[in-house]
Amino acid sequence: MYYKPELMLGRFPESELLEERAVLLSRLNEHREALAIYVWDLNLLDDAIKYCGSNYDESHKEQKHVYLHLMHVLLDPSSLEPTPARVQAKPNVEEAVKLIAEHYARMDTSSALDLLPDDLDVKKIFPILKAIFSHNKTRSRRNQVTKSLYRIENLRVRSEYIRTRSKQVRIDNQTKCFYCSRRIGNAAFVRYPKDEVVVHYVCSENFQASVEGM
């Protein structure tokens, strides 16, 4: 029986028969919206991954990017057509990283890494890099992946630098050195953003040693 997916889709209620709706969307190569239904509206991430496996086709213009579509769905739910579930959704970075680790061979790895948040600690994706590099043996592809990683780390460091610089510290007559408990006064001091403490410059070396020894 022949049918036109675009006509059938118009007859489907948007909040019902969601799996059937996803099937019709796949016929129209609307993969991102179909995946959004599985991930956010139905809460069936495993089915979304199976969908990618069934629809992936390296020779097809649209279907070769189906895993990247899933990356977008996981990381940027606010960009999707709004539904009650998607409006409340938060980016699922953990599953996005896992998706790269398990399916990197079916996606442009440099593009996938570029989708990850700028402030993501690169250490979290180190376990998958060895696999990616062993698969992408050509120098140009390896350079693309390396460039993406450097971009992520650079943006993360810049973000941390701006965040740290934006914090102000007030020194008054009552401010005391965290290490020696004496007043800072007009002496040079060092602020440790991580611990939110202030110490005399002359005390900083001893303070650092005490922290590292804990």
mmCIF file of C-alpha atoms in Angstrom:
data_model
loop_
_atom_site.group_PDB
_atom_site.id
_atom_site.type_symbol
_atom_site.label_atom_id
_atom_site.label_comp_id
_atom_site.label_asym_id
_atom_site.label_seq_id
_atom_site.Cartn_x
_atom_site.Cartn_y
_atom_site.Cartn_z
ATOM 1 C CA MET A 1 0.000 0.000 0.000
ATOM 2 C CA TYR A 2 1.427 3.355 -1.035
ATOM 3 C CA TYR A 3 1.097 6.410 1.169
ATOM 4 C CA LYS A 4 2.610 9.845 1.408
ATOM 5 C CA PRO A 5 4.342 10.312 4.794
ATOM 6 C CA GLU A 6 3.872 14.092 4.731
ATOM 7 C CA LEU A 7 0.096 13.680 4.374
ATOM 8 C CA MET A 8 -0.128 11.012 7.059
ATOM 9 C CA LEU A 9 1.967 13.130 9.414
ATOM 10 C CA GLY A 10 -0.508 15.994 9.171
ATOM 11 C CA ARG A 11 -3.276 13.697 10.414
ATOM 12 C CA PHE A 12 -1.357 12.521 13.499
ATOM 13 C CA PRO A 13 -1.986 14.312 16.812
ATOM 14 C CA GLU A 14 1.319 15.728 17.985
ATOM 15 C CA SER A 15 0.997 14.377 21.527
ATOM 16 C CA GLU A 16 -0.183 10.840 20.650
ATOM 17 C CA LEU A 17 1.078 7.878 18.632
ATOM 18 C CA LEU A 18 4.604 9.217 19.061
ATOM 19 C CA GLU A 19 6.458 6.119 17.879
ATOM 20 C CA GLU A 20 4.335 6.028 14.726
ATOM 21 C CA ARG A 21 5.063 9.713 14.258
ATOM 22 C CA ALA A 22 8.806 9.033 14.538
ATOM 23 C CA VAL A 23 8.521 6.367 11.819
ATOM 24 C CA LEU A 24 6.858 8.833 9.466
ATOM 25 C CA LEU A 25 9.487 11.469 10.222
ATOM 26 C CA SER A 26 12.215 8.981 9.352
ATOM 27 C CA ARG A 27 10.594 8.446 5.945
ATOM 28 C CA LEU A 28 10.919 12.188 5.393
ATOM 29 C CA ASN A 29 14.556 12.186 6.546
ATOM 30 C CA GLU A 30 13.535 14.357 9.502
ATOM 31 C CA HIS A 31 15.903 12.372 11.681
ATOM 32 C CA ARG A 32 16.595 14.981 14.323
ATOM 33 C CA GLU A 33 12.900 15.417 15.155
ATOM 34 C CA ALA A 34 12.359 11.652 15.118
ATOM 35 C CA LEU A 35 15.262 11.183 17.524
ATOM 36 C CA ALA A 36 13.959 13.975 19.742
ATOM 37 C CA ILE A 37 10.727 12.017 20.139
ATOM 38 C CA TYR A 38 12.602 8.914 21.281
ATOM 39 C CA VAL A 39 15.035 10.745 23.573
ATOM 40 C CA TRP A 40 12.875 13.372 25.260
ATOM 41 C CA ASP A 41 9.191 12.628 24.621
ATOM 42 C CA LEU A 42 9.349 8.856 25.082
ATOM 43 C CA ASN A 43 12.490 8.703 27.252
ATOM 44 C CA LEU A 44 13.785 5.814 25.152
ATOM 45 C CA LEU A 45 17.442 6.591 24.510
ATOM 46 C CA ASP A 46 18.266 2.967 23.664
ATOM 47 C CA ASP A 47 15.596 3.041 20.952
ATOM 48 C CA ALA A 48 17.088 6.284 19.625
ATOM 49 C CA ILE A 49 20.482 4.591 19.310
ATOM 50 C CA LYS A 50 18.851 1.610 17.570
ATOM 51 C CA TYR A 51 17.147 4.085 15.242
ATOM 52 C CA CYS A 52 20.552 5.479 14.301
ATOM 53 C CA GLY A 53 21.865 1.987 13.605
ATOM 54 C CA SER A 54 18.901 1.184 11.378
ATOM 55 C CA ASN A 55 18.976 4.455 9.441
ATOM 56 C CA TYR A 56 22.725 5.051 9.112
ATOM 57 C CA ASP A 57 23.947 4.965 5.527
ATOM 58 C CA GLU A 58 27.394 6.348 4.757
ATOM 59 C CA SER A 59 26.508 6.875 1.100
ATOM 60 C CA HIS A 60 23.303 8.837 1.820
ATOM 61 C CA LYS A 61 23.498 12.613 2.198
ATOM 62 C CA GLU A 62 21.081 12.775 5.141
ATOM 63 C CA GLN A 63 21.450 9.377 6.770
ATOM 64 C CA LYS A 64 25.218 9.490 7.139
ATOM 65 C CA HIS A 65 24.806 12.228 9.752
ATOM 66 C CA VAL A 66 22.161 10.471 11.847
ATOM 67 C CA TYR A 67 24.504 9.967 14.832
ATOM 68 C CA LEU A 68 25.420 13.656 14.776
ATOM 69 C CA HIS A 69 21.696 14.433 14.821
ATOM 70 C CA LEU A 70 21.453 12.393 18.012
ATOM 71 C CA MET A 71 24.367 14.357 19.452
ATOM 72 C CA HIS A 72 22.473 17.596 18.771
ATOM 73 C CA VAL A 73 19.326 16.188 20.393
ATOM 74 C CA LEU A 74 21.238 15.163 23.517
ATOM 75 C CA LEU A 75 23.222 18.369 23.884
ATOM 76 C CA ASP A 76 20.833 21.088 22.731
ATOM 77 C CA PRO A 77 17.209 20.227 23.576
ATOM 78 C CA SER A 78 16.304 23.924 23.635
ATOM 79 C CA SER A 79 16.857 24.126 19.853
ATOM 80 C CA LEU A 80 14.199 21.480 19.142
ATOM 81 C CA GLU A 81 10.496 21.934 18.493
ATOM 82 C CA PRO A 82 9.127 22.584 22.003
ATOM 83 C CA THR A 83 7.121 19.929 23.834
ATOM 84 C CA PRO A 84 6.450 19.699 27.591
ATOM 85 C CA ALA A 85 9.273 17.185 28.042
ATOM 86 C CA ARG A 86 11.814 19.102 25.946
ATOM 87 C CA VAL A 87 11.161 22.452 27.617
ATOM 88 C CA GLN A 88 12.304 20.953 30.924
ATOM 89 C CA ALA A 89 15.150 18.905 29.444
ATOM 90 C CA LYS A 90 18.792 19.519 30.348
ATOM 91 C CA PRO A 91 21.733 18.657 28.055
ATOM 92 C CA ASN A 92 22.847 15.079 28.582
ATOM 93 C CA VAL A 93 26.605 15.422 28.189
ATOM 94 C CA GLU A 94 27.397 12.051 29.750
ATOM 95 C CA GLU A 95 25.361 10.133 27.178
ATOM 96 C CA ALA A 96 26.750 12.280 24.352
ATOM 97 C CA VAL A 97 30.319 11.385 25.335
ATOM 98 C CA LYS A 98 29.301 7.732 25.607
ATOM 99 C CA LEU A 99 27.759 7.915 22.134
ATOM 100 C CA ILE A 100 31.055 9.109 20.651
ATOM 101 C CA ALA A 101 32.953 6.382 22.479
ATOM 102 C CA GLU A 102 30.734 3.614 21.149
ATOM 103 C CA HIS A 103 29.904 4.895 17.651
ATOM 104 C CA TYR A 104 32.796 7.146 16.621
ATOM 105 C CA ALA A 105 33.372 5.041 13.496
ATOM 106 C CA ARG A 106 29.985 6.159 12.157
ATOM 107 C CA MET A 107 30.369 9.875 12.673
ATOM 108 C CA ASP A 108 32.709 12.719 11.844
ATOM 109 C CA THR A 109 34.619 12.672 15.128
ATOM 110 C CA SER A 110 35.934 16.224 14.848
ATOM 111 C CA SER A 111 32.388 17.527 14.296
ATOM 112 C CA ALA A 112 31.113 15.418 17.182
ATOM 113 C CA LEU A 113 33.778 16.760 19.545
ATOM 114 C CA ASP A 114 32.972 20.319 18.457
ATOM 115 C CA LEU A 115 29.416 19.805 19.712
ATOM 116 C CA LEU A 116 30.570 19.109 23.262
ATOM 117 C CA PRO A 117 30.321 21.956 25.812
ATOM 118 C CA ASP A 118 33.209 24.422 25.840
ATOM 119 C CA ASP A 119 33.755 23.960 29.576
ATOM 120 C CA LEU A 120 33.937 20.160 29.449
ATOM 121 C CA ASP A 121 37.061 18.801 31.133
ATOM 122 C CA VAL A 122 39.065 17.086 28.394
ATOM 123 C CA LYS A 123 40.078 14.399 30.894
ATOM 124 C CA LYS A 124 36.530 13.050 30.684
ATOM 125 C CA ILE A 125 36.989 12.075 27.053
ATOM 126 C CA PHE A 126 40.587 10.829 27.196
ATOM 127 C CA PRO A 127 39.454 7.172 27.457
ATOM 128 C CA ILE A 128 37.912 7.339 23.972
ATOM 129 C CA LEU A 129 40.777 9.160 22.250
ATOM 130 C CA LYS A 130 42.984 6.114 21.815
ATOM 131 C CA ALA A 131 40.179 4.316 20.004
ATOM 132 C CA ILE A 132 39.441 7.333 17.815
ATOM 133 C CA PHE A 133 43.084 7.802 16.858
ATOM 134 C CA SER A 134 43.556 4.118 16.063
ATOM 135 C CA HIS A 135 40.522 4.213 13.775
ATOM 136 C CA ASN A 136 41.366 7.518 12.092
ATOM 137 C CA LYS A 137 44.868 6.664 10.944
ATOM 138 C CA THR A 138 45.205 9.373 8.330
ATOM 139 C CA ARG A 139 47.215 12.350 9.527
ATOM 140 C CA SER A 140 44.646 14.918 8.377
ATOM 141 C CA ARG A 141 41.800 13.274 10.320
ATOM 142 C CA ARG A 142 43.939 12.891 13.438
ATOM 143 C CA ASN A 143 44.927 16.549 13.175
ATOM 144 C CA GLN A 144 41.245 17.529 12.977
ATOM 145 C CA VAL A 145 40.450 15.621 16.159
ATOM 146 C CA THR A 146 43.477 17.072 17.946
ATOM 147 C CA LYS A 147 42.476 20.576 16.861
ATOM 148 C CA SER A 148 38.969 20.051 18.256
ATOM 149 C CA LEU A 149 40.375 18.876 21.588
ATOM 150 C CA TYR A 150 42.683 21.865 21.853
ATOM 151 C CA ARG A 151 39.742 24.149 21.099
ATOM 152 C CA ILE A 152 37.661 22.585 23.874
ATOM 153 C CA GLU A 153 40.486 22.813 26.398
ATOM 154 C CA ASN A 154 41.346 26.376 25.393
ATOM 155 C CA LEU A 155 37.748 27.521 25.797
ATOM 156 C CA ARG A 156 37.467 25.723 29.128
ATOM 157 C CA VAL A 157 40.604 27.439 30.461
ATOM 158 C CA ARG A 158 39.443 30.833 29.188
ATOM 159 C CA SER A 159 36.058 30.326 30.800
ATOM 160 C CA GLU A 160 37.699 29.428 34.110
ATOM 161 C CA TYR A 161 40.033 32.433 33.832
ATOM 162 C CA ILE A 162 37.137 34.838 33.217
ATOM 163 C CA ARG A 163 35.143 33.307 36.059
ATOM 164 C CA THR A 164 38.089 33.654 38.427
ATOM 165 C CA ARG A 165 38.893 37.218 37.368
ATOM 166 C CA SER A 166 35.273 38.248 37.800
ATOM 167 C CA LYS A 167 35.355 37.456 41.492
ATOM 168 C CA GLN A 168 36.361 40.342 43.736
ATOM 169 C CA VAL A 169 38.028 40.171 47.118
ATOM 170 C CA ARG A 170 37.719 42.865 49.744
ATOM 171 C CA ILE A 171 40.591 43.479 52.126
ATOM 172 C CA ASP A 172 39.889 45.638 55.160
ATOM 173 C CA ASN A 173 41.401 46.156 58.610
ATOM 174 C CA GLN A 174 39.748 42.979 59.874
ATOM 175 C CA THR A 175 40.851 40.639 57.069
ATOM 176 C CA LYS A 176 43.202 37.967 58.396
ATOM 177 C CA CYS A 177 45.618 35.594 56.752
ATOM 178 C CA PHE A 178 44.069 32.135 56.595
ATOM 179 C CA TYR A 179 47.433 30.529 57.378
ATOM 180 C CA CYS A 180 48.951 32.614 60.175
ATOM 181 C CA SER A 181 45.753 34.340 61.366
ATOM 182 C CA ARG A 182 47.439 37.756 61.417
ATOM 183 C CA ARG A 183 45.878 40.742 59.705
ATOM 184 C CA ILE A 184 46.695 41.234 56.039
ATOM 185 C CA GLY A 185 47.065 45.000 56.443
ATOM 186 C CA ASN A 186 49.071 46.552 53.624
ATOM 187 C CA ALA A 187 51.135 43.428 52.988
ATOM 188 C CA ALA A 188 51.159 41.585 49.673
ATOM 189 C CA PHE A 189 48.699 38.716 49.593
ATOM 190 C CA VAL A 190 47.614 35.757 47.528
ATOM 191 C CA ARG A 191 44.010 34.689 46.947
ATOM 192 C CA TYR A 192 43.190 31.031 46.272
ATOM 193 C CA PRO A 193 39.922 30.968 44.261
ATOM 194 C CA LYS A 194 39.400 27.245 44.707
ATOM 195 C CA ASP A 195 39.470 27.464 48.494
ATOM 196 C CA GLU A 196 38.193 31.054 48.657
ATOM 197 C CA VAL A 197 40.930 32.031 51.110
ATOM 198 C CA VAL A 198 43.464 34.862 51.375
ATOM 199 C CA VAL A 199 46.971 34.471 52.785
ATOM 200 C CA HIS A 200 50.050 36.654 53.090
ATOM 201 C CA TYR A 201 52.388 36.322 50.148
ATOM 202 C CA VAL A 202 55.136 35.204 52.530
ATOM 203 C CA CYS A 203 52.768 32.537 53.902
ATOM 204 C CA SER A 204 51.628 31.249 50.532
ATOM 205 C CA GLU A 205 54.390 28.681 50.069
ATOM 206 C CA ASN A 206 53.785 27.125 53.480
ATOM 207 C CA PHE A 207 50.017 27.239 52.955
ATOM 208 C CA GLN A 208 50.301 25.496 49.597
ATOM 209 C CA ALA A 209 52.515 22.811 51.116
ATOM 210 C CA SER A 210 50.012 22.231 53.902
ATOM 211 C CA VAL A 211 47.159 21.873 51.421
ATOM 212 C CA GLU A 212 49.083 19.414 49.243
ATOM 213 C CA GLY A 213 49.992 17.390 52.306
ATOM 214 C CA MET A 214 46.372 16.777 53.254
#
